[in-house]
Amino acid sequence: MDNLVTPVEKVSPVNRWLVWPRVFWLALGAAALMSLTVFQVGLFGDDFIYLGILSGRVPPAPLANHAFDLYRFIPGDPAITMPLVEKGIFPWWTQPDLKLAFWRPLSSATMVLDQALFGENPAAFHVHSILWYLALVGVFALLMRRTLAGAVGAVALLLFAIDDSHAAPVGWWCNRNAVVATLPALVGLWLHMEWREHGRRWAAPLSVLAYVLGLAGGETALGVLAYVLAYELLGAKGPWRQRLLSVAPAAVLALGYLALYKKLGYGSFGSDLYVDPLSQPAAWLAVAAVRIPAMLWGLLLSISTELTLQFEGGDGFVIGVGLFAAALVGGLLRAVWPYLSEDERRHSRWLLAGAFLALLPVAATIQGDRLLLVPSVGAAAIISLVLTHVWRNRARSTGWRVLTGVAGLLAVTHVLLAPVGWYTVTGTMAHMTGSVERVYAQLKHDLDVAALPGQRVAVLTLPNPNLSLYTSIAWWARGNVLPRAWWTLSYAVEMPTLTRTGPNSLELALAHDRYFETLSERVHRSERFMLKQGDEVKLDGATAKVMEVDARGIKRVAYTFDVPLEDPSLVLLQWKDRGLRRVVIPPVGTPVVLDYGALPTSGSASAASSPQ
């Protein structure tokens, strides 16, 4: 199959652009053009953790992660976690046996290379990520060339190249792992197809090697192995015994990988952001029932998945919009099904099933477009089938003209709005970068660096997950003098009431909201393990105590320090007017509302608060 279009299709002027290799270069050019938007993004979030480690900064307490194991954030060992809590690296309410640890050595190695070659140069990091992405688009082109002939494969390639759900993996340094894991694994899938469809036996062992490299990039590669299973069950020719034997190497590899993953201490526990399907299957099923429909919305309609986090209708509404997206695209696919060739039907079955199966591993974390890279492999093919065949049959009847209008809406969201999506996603990340840089510059100006080693910094309020967790980490990563501790005491959006209760103590209370009711607050402690009234947490020179709890959650928390609140060794800060300002300490017993002045824009909740 030398071209992606048939001779009949070549008559159309449009289809002249859909001929191999012209469409290949067109897709690469489109992907590169979209990727230019990432250059507005700097470092933010977990990027600063990696920068600090790779730059050799001495942390306030020993970290679990290191250069070639950057994604082992929190190991599940209280002996490692609690000293970091005491120093403020993790918030004071962190679950002692919290685990957020992911095995991604190849992805870590690419970041080691970045830092070694470029230092702190985000633009150079982006060039590196874009090269990985262009290679991924190239491999997807090979896969389409071997599975879907004609304009269908060509359109699928273009849809994949410009898919705006790929913006975060390309533009966020720490999320590059998704591309690094997917690229070699997709090479493995293509090699599997070469073996099974064209009898090239040499491709079989190479496919397994490619899967191994993908899994070294990260657990995202498991989603590609789901396509191998789907192909052998729904797309491959031959007797069942042969098909089961053909899927066995990938299946054994996946099972062995998962066993080794757990043996080496990777996985998650104690967080509401990440729910490990292996160690918490019931909890995973509960969250996956919402997260998977939410991601169908973004996958099939190309409308930001993050919007489902803003819906006020609750989980039922999110599930509803996901099922609506599946029903809409499924209805269009059913309408064109009689007009598909036998090969198109065969390949569409396994590509569609693979896309849905690939959602299972990523449902372990909160829904977001950044998780759709692997599912979009099959989704691009299905959307292309629908768009291409509806267009071909548009003149058949009034009913087909209605379907053409519906398919036209899909074309708008998947094609015309794709550049807007790339710019919006990268613009949001750039805003996060800017907010970190602004607060960092303000602290550089305001903090007394000479006195800082003998001080503890206590930020009473910081209502933004991007800033609340990473402001102190950015300070450390850039080699600044460190205080004895740096605590952020509250992420609450509502302006709390501060009451001084003694010479060295204060309380923070919420009138309407509750502490730890947002997902960003429950990254470090699941709702299942929430603190109770009277619980205390000891820090390095301070104690936090839960004072009042009602049916909705924690209303009031007390903080007692080992020095008076006016002591120069204690720096009390609050969020106000888009920066961290000194707290004006009220007299004992006088309640004061900590006025924020202006709230920071949080951007993407799923991106800002989640370890990548």
CSV table of C-alpha atoms in Angstrom, one decimal, residues 151-559:
chain,number,residue,atom,x,y,z
A,151,ALA,CA,-8.6,9.3,2.7
A,152,VAL,CA,-9.7,7.8,6.0
A,153,GLY,CA,-6.2,7.0,7.2
A,154,ALA,CA,-4.9,10.4,5.9
A,155,VAL,CA,-7.6,12.4,7.7
A,156,ALA,CA,-7.0,10.3,10.9
A,157,LEU,CA,-3.3,11.2,10.7
A,158,LEU,CA,-4.1,14.9,10.4
A,159,LEU,CA,-6.6,14.7,13.3
A,160,PHE,CA,-4.0,13.1,15.5
A,161,ALA,CA,-1.3,15.6,14.5
A,162,ILE,CA,-3.4,18.6,15.6
A,163,ASP,CA,-5.3,17.1,18.5
A,164,ASP,CA,-5.3,19.8,21.2
A,165,SER,CA,-5.3,17.1,24.0
A,166,HIS,CA,-1.7,16.6,23.1
A,167,ALA,CA,-0.7,20.2,24.1
A,168,ALA,CA,0.0,19.4,27.8
A,169,PRO,CA,2.3,16.4,27.1
A,170,VAL,CA,4.2,18.4,24.6
A,171,GLY,CA,4.3,21.7,26.5
A,172,TRP,CA,4.7,20.7,30.1
A,173,TRP,CA,8.2,19.4,30.9
A,174,CYS,CA,7.2,17.0,33.6
A,175,ASN,CA,4.3,15.6,31.5
A,176,ARG,CA,6.7,14.7,28.6
A,177,ASN,CA,6.7,11.2,30.1
A,178,ALA,CA,3.4,10.5,28.3
A,179,VAL,CA,5.0,11.0,24.9
A,180,VAL,CA,8.2,9.2,25.9
A,181,ALA,CA,6.1,6.2,26.9
A,182,THR,CA,3.8,6.2,23.9
A,183,LEU,CA,6.3,6.6,21.1
A,184,PRO,CA,8.3,3.3,21.5
A,185,ALA,CA,5.1,1.4,22.5
A,186,LEU,CA,3.3,2.6,19.4
A,187,VAL,CA,6.4,1.4,17.4
A,188,GLY,CA,5.8,-1.9,19.0
A,189,LEU,CA,2.1,-1.9,17.9
A,190,TRP,CA,3.2,-1.1,14.4
A,191,LEU,CA,5.7,-3.9,14.4
A,192,HIS,CA,3.0,-6.3,15.7
A,193,MET,CA,0.9,-5.3,12.8
A,194,GLU,CA,3.8,-5.9,10.4
A,195,TRP,CA,4.1,-9.4,11.9
A,196,ARG,CA,0.5,-10.3,12.0
A,197,GLU,CA,-0.8,-8.6,8.8
A,198,HIS,CA,2.2,-9.1,6.5
A,199,GLY,CA,3.9,-12.2,8.0
A,200,ARG,CA,7.2,-10.5,8.9
A,201,ARG,CA,8.3,-12.7,11.7
A,202,TRP,CA,11.4,-10.6,12.5
A,203,ALA,CA,9.0,-7.9,13.7
A,204,ALA,CA,7.6,-10.0,16.6
A,205,PRO,CA,10.6,-9.9,18.9
A,206,LEU,CA,11.3,-6.3,18.0
A,207,SER,CA,7.7,-5.4,19.0
A,208,VAL,CA,8.3,-6.8,22.5
A,209,LEU,CA,11.6,-4.8,22.8
A,210,ALA,CA,9.7,-1.7,21.8
A,211,TYR,CA,7.0,-2.4,24.5
A,212,VAL,CA,9.7,-2.7,27.1
A,213,LEU,CA,11.1,0.7,26.1
A,214,GLY,CA,7.7,2.2,26.3
A,215,LEU,CA,7.0,0.8,29.8
A,216,ALA,CA,10.4,2.3,30.8
A,217,GLY,CA,9.0,5.6,29.8
A,218,GLY,CA,6.0,5.2,32.0
A,219,GLU,CA,2.8,3.3,32.7
A,220,THR,CA,1.1,5.2,29.9
A,221,ALA,CA,2.5,2.5,27.6
A,222,LEU,CA,0.0,0.0,29.1
A,223,GLY,CA,-2.7,1.8,27.1
A,224,VAL,CA,-0.9,0.9,23.9
A,225,LEU,CA,-0.7,-2.8,25.0
A,226,ALA,CA,-4.5,-2.6,25.3
A,227,TYR,CA,-4.6,-2.0,21.5
A,228,VAL,CA,-2.6,-5.2,21.0
A,229,LEU,CA,-5.2,-7.1,23.0
A,230,ALA,CA,-8.1,-5.4,21.1
A,231,TYR,CA,-6.5,-6.2,17.7
A,232,GLU,CA,-6.1,-9.9,18.5
A,233,LEU,CA,-9.6,-10.2,19.9
A,234,LEU,CA,-11.5,-8.1,17.3
A,235,GLY,CA,-9.3,-7.4,14.3
A,236,ALA,CA,-6.8,-10.2,13.6
A,237,LYS,CA,-7.5,-12.9,11.1
A,238,GLY,CA,-6.9,-16.6,11.7
A,239,PRO,CA,-8.0,-19.2,14.3
A,240,TRP,CA,-8.4,-18.3,18.0
A,241,ARG,CA,-5.5,-20.4,19.1
A,242,GLN,CA,-3.1,-18.4,16.8
A,243,ARG,CA,-4.6,-15.1,18.0
A,244,LEU,CA,-4.2,-16.0,21.7
A,245,LEU,CA,-0.7,-17.1,21.2
A,246,SER,CA,0.1,-13.9,19.3
A,247,VAL,CA,-1.2,-11.7,22.1
A,248,ALA,CA,0.6,-13.8,24.8
A,249,PRO,CA,4.0,-12.0,24.7
A,250,ALA,CA,2.4,-8.6,25.2
A,251,ALA,CA,0.1,-9.9,27.9
A,252,VAL,CA,2.9,-11.7,29.8
A,253,LEU,CA,5.0,-8.5,29.6
A,254,ALA,CA,2.2,-6.4,31.0
A,255,LEU,CA,1.6,-8.8,33.9
A,256,GLY,CA,5.3,-9.0,34.6
A,257,TYR,CA,5.6,-5.3,34.5
A,258,LEU,CA,2.8,-4.8,36.9
A,259,ALA,CA,4.2,-7.4,39.3
A,260,LEU,CA,7.6,-5.8,39.2
A,261,TYR,CA,6.1,-2.3,39.6
A,262,LYS,CA,4.4,-3.3,42.9
A,263,LYS,CA,7.5,-5.2,44.0
A,264,LEU,CA,9.7,-2.1,43.6
A,265,GLY,CA,7.3,-0.1,45.7
A,266,TYR,CA,5.6,2.0,43.0
A,267,GLY,CA,1.9,2.9,42.9
A,268,SER,CA,-0.4,5.2,44.9
A,269,PHE,CA,-2.2,5.1,48.2
A,270,GLY,CA,-3.8,7.7,50.5
A,271,SER,CA,-4.7,10.3,47.9
A,272,ASP,CA,-8.0,11.2,46.2
A,273,LEU,CA,-6.1,12.4,43.1
A,274,TYR,CA,-4.5,9.0,42.3
A,275,VAL,CA,-6.4,5.8,43.1
A,276,ASP,CA,-4.3,2.6,42.4
A,277,PRO,CA,-6.5,0.0,40.6
A,278,LEU,CA,-4.2,-2.8,41.8
A,279,SER,CA,-4.2,-2.0,45.6
A,280,GLN,CA,-7.6,-0.3,45.7
A,281,PRO,CA,-9.8,-1.9,43.1
A,282,ALA,CA,-13.2,-1.0,44.7
A,283,ALA,CA,-12.1,2.7,45.1
A,284,TRP,CA,-10.8,2.7,41.6
A,285,LEU,CA,-14.1,1.4,40.1
A,286,ALA,CA,-16.0,4.1,42.0
A,287,VAL,CA,-13.9,7.0,40.5
A,288,ALA,CA,-13.4,5.4,37.1
A,289,ALA,CA,-17.2,5.3,36.7
A,290,VAL,CA,-17.0,9.1,36.6
A,291,ARG,CA,-13.6,9.7,35.2
A,292,ILE,CA,-14.0,7.6,32.1
A,293,PRO,CA,-17.3,9.2,30.9
A,294,ALA,CA,-15.7,12.6,31.6
A,295,MET,CA,-12.8,11.7,29.3
A,296,LEU,CA,-15.1,10.5,26.6
A,297,TRP,CA,-16.4,14.0,26.4
A,298,GLY,CA,-12.9,15.3,25.5
A,299,LEU,CA,-11.8,12.3,23.4
A,300,LEU,CA,-14.8,12.1,21.1
A,301,LEU,CA,-16.1,15.7,21.0
A,302,SER,CA,-12.7,17.4,21.4
A,303,ILE,CA,-14.2,19.7,24.1
A,304,SER,CA,-11.9,20.3,27.1
A,305,THR,CA,-12.2,17.5,29.6
A,306,GLU,CA,-11.3,19.9,32.3
A,307,LEU,CA,-14.7,21.5,31.9
A,308,THR,CA,-16.3,18.5,33.6
A,309,LEU,CA,-14.5,19.5,36.8
A,310,GLN,CA,-16.5,22.7,36.8
A,311,PHE,CA,-20.0,21.3,36.3
A,312,GLU,CA,-22.2,21.9,39.2
A,313,GLY,CA,-24.6,19.0,38.3
A,314,GLY,CA,-22.4,16.5,40.1
A,315,ASP,CA,-21.2,13.1,39.0
A,316,GLY,CA,-24.4,12.2,37.4
A,317,PHE,CA,-24.2,15.1,35.0
A,318,VAL,CA,-20.6,14.3,34.1
A,319,ILE,CA,-21.5,10.7,33.4
A,320,GLY,CA,-24.4,11.9,31.3
A,321,VAL,CA,-22.3,14.2,29.1
A,322,GLY,CA,-19.8,11.3,28.5
A,323,LEU,CA,-22.5,8.9,27.5
A,324,PHE,CA,-24.0,11.6,25.2
A,325,ALA,CA,-20.6,11.9,23.5
A,326,ALA,CA,-20.4,8.1,23.1
A,327,ALA,CA,-24.0,7.9,21.8
A,328,LEU,CA,-23.5,10.7,19.3
A,329,VAL,CA,-20.3,9.3,17.7
A,330,GLY,CA,-21.7,5.8,18.0
A,331,GLY,CA,-24.8,6.8,16.2
A,332,LEU,CA,-22.8,8.4,13.3
A,333,LEU,CA,-20.6,5.3,13.1
A,334,ARG,CA,-23.6,3.0,12.9
A,335,ALA,CA,-25.1,5.2,10.1
A,336,VAL,CA,-21.9,4.9,8.0
A,337,TRP,CA,-21.2,1.2,8.9
A,338,PRO,CA,-22.9,-0.3,5.8
A,339,TYR,CA,-20.7,1.9,3.6
A,340,LEU,CA,-17.4,0.8,5.1
A,341,SER,CA,-15.1,-1.7,3.4
A,342,GLU,CA,-14.5,-5.0,5.1
A,343,ASP,CA,-11.0,-3.8,6.1
A,344,GLU,CA,-12.3,-0.6,7.5
A,345,ARG,CA,-14.9,-2.5,9.6
A,346,ARG,CA,-12.3,-4.9,10.8
A,347,HIS,CA,-9.8,-2.2,11.9
A,348,SER,CA,-12.4,0.2,13.3
A,349,ARG,CA,-13.6,-2.5,15.7
A,350,TRP,CA,-10.2,-3.0,17.4
A,351,LEU,CA,-9.2,0.6,17.2
A,352,LEU,CA,-12.5,1.7,18.9
A,353,ALA,CA,-12.1,-1.0,21.6
A,354,GLY,CA,-8.5,-0.1,22.1
A,355,ALA,CA,-9.3,3.5,22.6
A,356,PHE,CA,-11.8,2.6,25.4
A,357,LEU,CA,-9.5,0.1,27.0
A,358,ALA,CA,-6.7,2.7,27.0
A,359,LEU,CA,-8.9,4.9,29.2
A,360,LEU,CA,-8.7,2.3,32.0
A,361,PRO,CA,-5.2,2.9,33.2
A,362,VAL,CA,-5.4,6.7,33.0
A,363,ALA,CA,-8.6,6.6,35.0
A,364,ALA,CA,-6.4,6.1,38.1
A,365,THR,CA,-6.0,9.9,38.2
A,366,ILE,CA,-8.3,12.8,37.8
A,367,GLN,CA,-9.7,13.4,34.3
A,368,GLY,CA,-7.9,15.7,32.0
A,369,ASP,CA,-7.0,16.2,28.4
A,370,ARG,CA,-3.3,15.4,29.1
A,371,LEU,CA,-4.4,11.8,29.7
A,372,LEU,CA,-5.9,11.3,26.2
A,373,LEU,CA,-2.7,10.8,24.2
A,374,VAL,CA,-3.0,7.0,23.8
A,375,PRO,CA,-6.8,6.8,23.6
A,376,SER,CA,-6.6,9.4,20.8
A,377,VAL,CA,-4.8,6.8,18.6
A,378,GLY,CA,-8.1,4.9,18.1
A,379,ALA,CA,-10.3,7.9,18.5
A,380,ALA,CA,-8.6,9.8,15.6
A,381,ALA,CA,-9.3,6.8,13.3
A,382,ILE,CA,-13.0,6.5,14.4
A,383,ILE,CA,-13.7,10.3,14.0
A,384,SER,CA,-12.0,10.1,10.6
A,385,LEU,CA,-14.2,7.2,9.5
A,386,VAL,CA,-17.3,9.1,10.5
A,387,LEU,CA,-16.3,12.4,8.9
A,388,THR,CA,-15.1,10.9,5.7
A,389,HIS,CA,-18.0,8.6,5.0
A,390,VAL,CA,-20.7,11.0,6.1
A,391,TRP,CA,-19.2,13.5,3.7
A,392,ARG,CA,-19.2,10.9,0.9
A,393,ASN,CA,-22.9,10.1,1.5
A,394,ARG,CA,-24.1,13.7,2.1
A,395,ALA,CA,-26.3,13.9,-1.0
A,396,ARG,CA,-28.2,10.7,-0.5
A,397,SER,CA,-31.2,12.1,1.4
A,398,THR,CA,-32.4,14.7,3.8
A,399,GLY,CA,-31.4,12.4,6.7
A,400,TRP,CA,-27.9,12.3,5.4
A,401,ARG,CA,-27.8,16.0,5.1
A,402,VAL,CA,-28.8,16.2,8.8
A,403,LEU,CA,-26.0,13.8,9.7
A,404,THR,CA,-23.6,15.9,7.6
A,405,GLY,CA,-24.5,18.9,9.8
A,406,VAL,CA,-23.8,16.9,13.0
A,407,ALA,CA,-20.6,15.6,11.5
A,408,GLY,CA,-19.7,19.2,10.6
A,409,LEU,CA,-19.9,20.2,14.3
A,410,LEU,CA,-17.4,17.4,15.0
A,411,ALA,CA,-15.2,18.8,12.2
A,412,VAL,CA,-15.4,22.2,13.9
A,413,THR,CA,-14.3,21.0,17.3
A,414,HIS,CA,-11.7,18.6,16.1
A,415,VAL,CA,-10.2,20.7,13.3
A,416,LEU,CA,-11.1,24.3,13.3
A,417,LEU,CA,-10.9,24.7,17.1
A,418,ALA,CA,-7.8,22.7,17.5
A,419,PRO,CA,-5.4,25.7,17.2
A,420,VAL,CA,-7.6,27.5,19.7
A,421,GLY,CA,-7.3,24.5,22.0
A,422,TRP,CA,-3.5,24.4,21.7
A,423,TYR,CA,-3.2,28.1,22.4
A,424,THR,CA,-5.7,28.0,25.3
A,425,VAL,CA,-3.9,25.1,27.0
A,426,THR,CA,-0.4,26.5,26.6
A,427,GLY,CA,-1.7,29.9,27.5
A,428,THR,CA,-3.1,28.5,30.8
A,429,MET,CA,0.2,26.9,31.5
A,430,ALA,CA,2.0,30.1,30.7
A,431,HIS,CA,-0.2,32.0,33.2
A,432,MET,CA,0.8,29.4,35.8
A,433,THR,CA,4.4,30.1,35.0
A,434,GLY,CA,3.8,33.8,35.2
A,435,SER,CA,2.1,33.6,38.6
A,436,VAL,CA,5.0,31.5,40.0
A,437,GLU,CA,7.6,34.0,38.6
A,438,ARG,CA,5.7,37.0,40.0
A,439,VAL,CA,5.5,35.6,43.5
A,440,TYR,CA,9.1,34.4,43.3
A,441,ALA,CA,10.3,37.9,42.4
A,442,GLN,CA,8.2,39.5,45.1
A,443,LEU,CA,9.7,37.2,47.8
A,444,LYS,CA,13.2,37.8,46.5
A,445,HIS,CA,12.6,41.4,47.2
A,446,ASP,CA,10.8,41.1,50.5
A,447,LEU,CA,12.5,38.3,52.4
A,448,ASP,CA,15.6,39.0,54.5
A,449,VAL,CA,17.9,36.5,52.9
A,450,ALA,CA,20.6,37.1,55.6
A,451,ALA,CA,18.1,36.2,58.4
A,452,LEU,CA,16.3,33.4,56.6
A,453,PRO,CA,18.4,30.4,57.8
A,454,GLY,CA,17.2,31.1,61.3
A,455,GLN,CA,13.6,31.8,60.4
A,456,ARG,CA,10.4,29.7,59.8
A,457,VAL,CA,8.1,31.0,57.1
A,458,ALA,CA,4.4,30.3,57.7
A,459,VAL,CA,2.0,31.1,54.9
A,460,LEU,CA,-1.4,31.3,56.5
A,461,THR,CA,-3.4,31.3,53.3
A,462,LEU,CA,-2.6,30.6,49.6
A,463,PRO,CA,-5.7,29.8,47.6
A,464,ASN,CA,-4.1,28.3,44.5
A,465,PRO,CA,-2.7,24.8,44.1
A,466,ASN,CA,0.0,25.9,41.7
A,467,LEU,CA,1.4,28.4,44.2
A,468,SER,CA,0.5,26.8,47.5
A,469,LEU,CA,2.6,23.7,47.0
A,470,TYR,CA,5.3,24.9,44.6
A,471,THR,CA,6.3,28.4,45.8
A,472,SER,CA,8.7,27.1,48.4
A,473,ILE,CA,9.9,24.3,46.0
A,474,ALA,CA,10.7,26.9,43.3
A,475,TRP,CA,12.6,28.9,45.9
A,476,TRP,CA,14.7,25.8,46.8
A,477,ALA,CA,15.1,24.6,43.2
A,478,ARG,CA,16.8,27.9,42.2
A,479,GLY,CA,19.4,27.6,44.9
A,480,ASN,CA,18.2,30.3,47.3
A,481,VAL,CA,19.0,30.3,51.0
A,482,LEU,CA,16.5,28.2,52.8
A,483,PRO,CA,14.6,29.0,56.0
A,484,ARG,CA,14.4,26.4,58.8
A,485,ALA,CA,10.9,25.5,57.5
A,486,TRP,CA,8.4,26.8,55.0
A,487,TRP,CA,4.8,25.9,55.7
A,488,THR,CA,1.7,26.7,53.8
A,489,LEU,CA,-1.1,26.2,56.3
A,490,SER,CA,-4.2,26.5,54.1
A,491,TYR,CA,-5.2,26.2,50.5
A,492,ALA,CA,-8.8,27.3,51.1
A,493,VAL,CA,-10.4,29.7,48.6
A,494,GLU,CA,-12.7,31.3,51.1
A,495,MET,CA,-11.1,34.1,53.1
A,496,PRO,CA,-10.7,32.7,56.6
A,497,THR,CA,-11.1,34.4,59.9
A,498,LEU,CA,-7.9,34.8,61.9
A,499,THR,CA,-8.2,34.9,65.7
A,500,ARG,CA,-5.1,35.2,67.9
A,501,THR,CA,-5.7,32.9,70.9
A,502,GLY,CA,-2.5,33.5,72.8
A,503,PRO,CA,1.0,34.9,72.7
A,504,ASN,CA,2.2,32.2,70.3
A,505,SER,CA,-1.1,30.7,68.9
A,506,LEU,CA,-3.8,31.5,66.4
A,507,GLU,CA,-6.8,29.9,64.8
A,508,LEU,CA,-8.1,30.0,61.2
A,509,ALA,CA,-11.8,29.4,60.7
A,510,LEU,CA,-14.1,29.1,57.6
A,511,ALA,CA,-17.7,30.3,57.7
A,512,HIS,CA,-19.1,28.7,54.6
A,513,ASP,CA,-16.5,26.3,53.0
A,514,ARG,CA,-14.6,23.5,54.8
A,515,TYR,CA,-10.9,22.7,54.9
A,516,PHE,CA,-9.8,19.9,52.7
A,517,GLU,CA,-13.0,19.7,50.6
A,518,THR,CA,-11.2,20.5,47.3
A,519,LEU,CA,-9.3,18.0,45.3
A,520,SER,CA,-6.1,20.0,45.5
A,521,GLU,CA,-6.2,19.7,49.3
A,522,ARG,CA,-6.9,16.0,49.1
A,523,VAL,CA,-3.9,15.2,46.9
A,524,HIS,CA,-1.9,14.5,50.1
A,525,ARG,CA,-4.7,13.0,52.2
A,526,SER,CA,-7.8,11.1,51.0
A,527,GLU,CA,-11.2,11.9,52.3
A,528,ARG,CA,-11.3,8.3,53.6
A,529,PHE,CA,-8.4,9.2,56.0
A,530,MET,CA,-9.5,12.7,57.0
A,531,LEU,CA,-8.4,14.2,60.2
A,532,LYS,CA,-10.8,14.2,63.1
A,533,GLN,CA,-11.6,16.8,65.8
A,534,GLY,CA,-8.7,16.9,68.3
A,535,ASP,CA,-6.1,15.4,65.9
A,536,GLU,CA,-2.7,17.1,66.1
A,537,VAL,CA,0.3,17.2,63.7
A,538,LYS,CA,3.8,18.2,65.0
A,539,LEU,CA,6.0,20.3,62.8
A,540,ASP,CA,9.5,21.7,63.2
A,541,GLY,CA,8.6,24.4,65.8
A,542,ALA,CA,4.8,24.4,65.4
A,543,THR,CA,1.7,22.2,66.0
A,544,ALA,CA,-1.5,22.1,64.0
A,545,LYS,CA,-4.7,20.9,65.8
A,546,VAL,CA,-8.2,20.3,64.4
A,547,MET,CA,-10.5,22.3,66.6
A,548,GLU,CA,-14.0,22.0,65.1
A,549,VAL,CA,-15.6,19.6,62.7
A,550,ASP,CA,-19.2,19.3,61.6
A,551,ALA,CA,-21.0,17.0,59.2
A,552,ARG,CA,-19.5,18.7,56.2
A,553,GLY,CA,-15.9,18.7,57.4
A,554,ILE,CA,-13.2,20.7,59.2
A,555,LYS,CA,-14.2,24.3,60.1
A,556,ARG,CA,-11.5,25.5,62.4
A,557,VAL,CA,-7.8,24.7,62.9
A,558,ALA,CA,-5.4,26.0,65.6
A,559,TYR,CA,-1.7,26.6,65.2
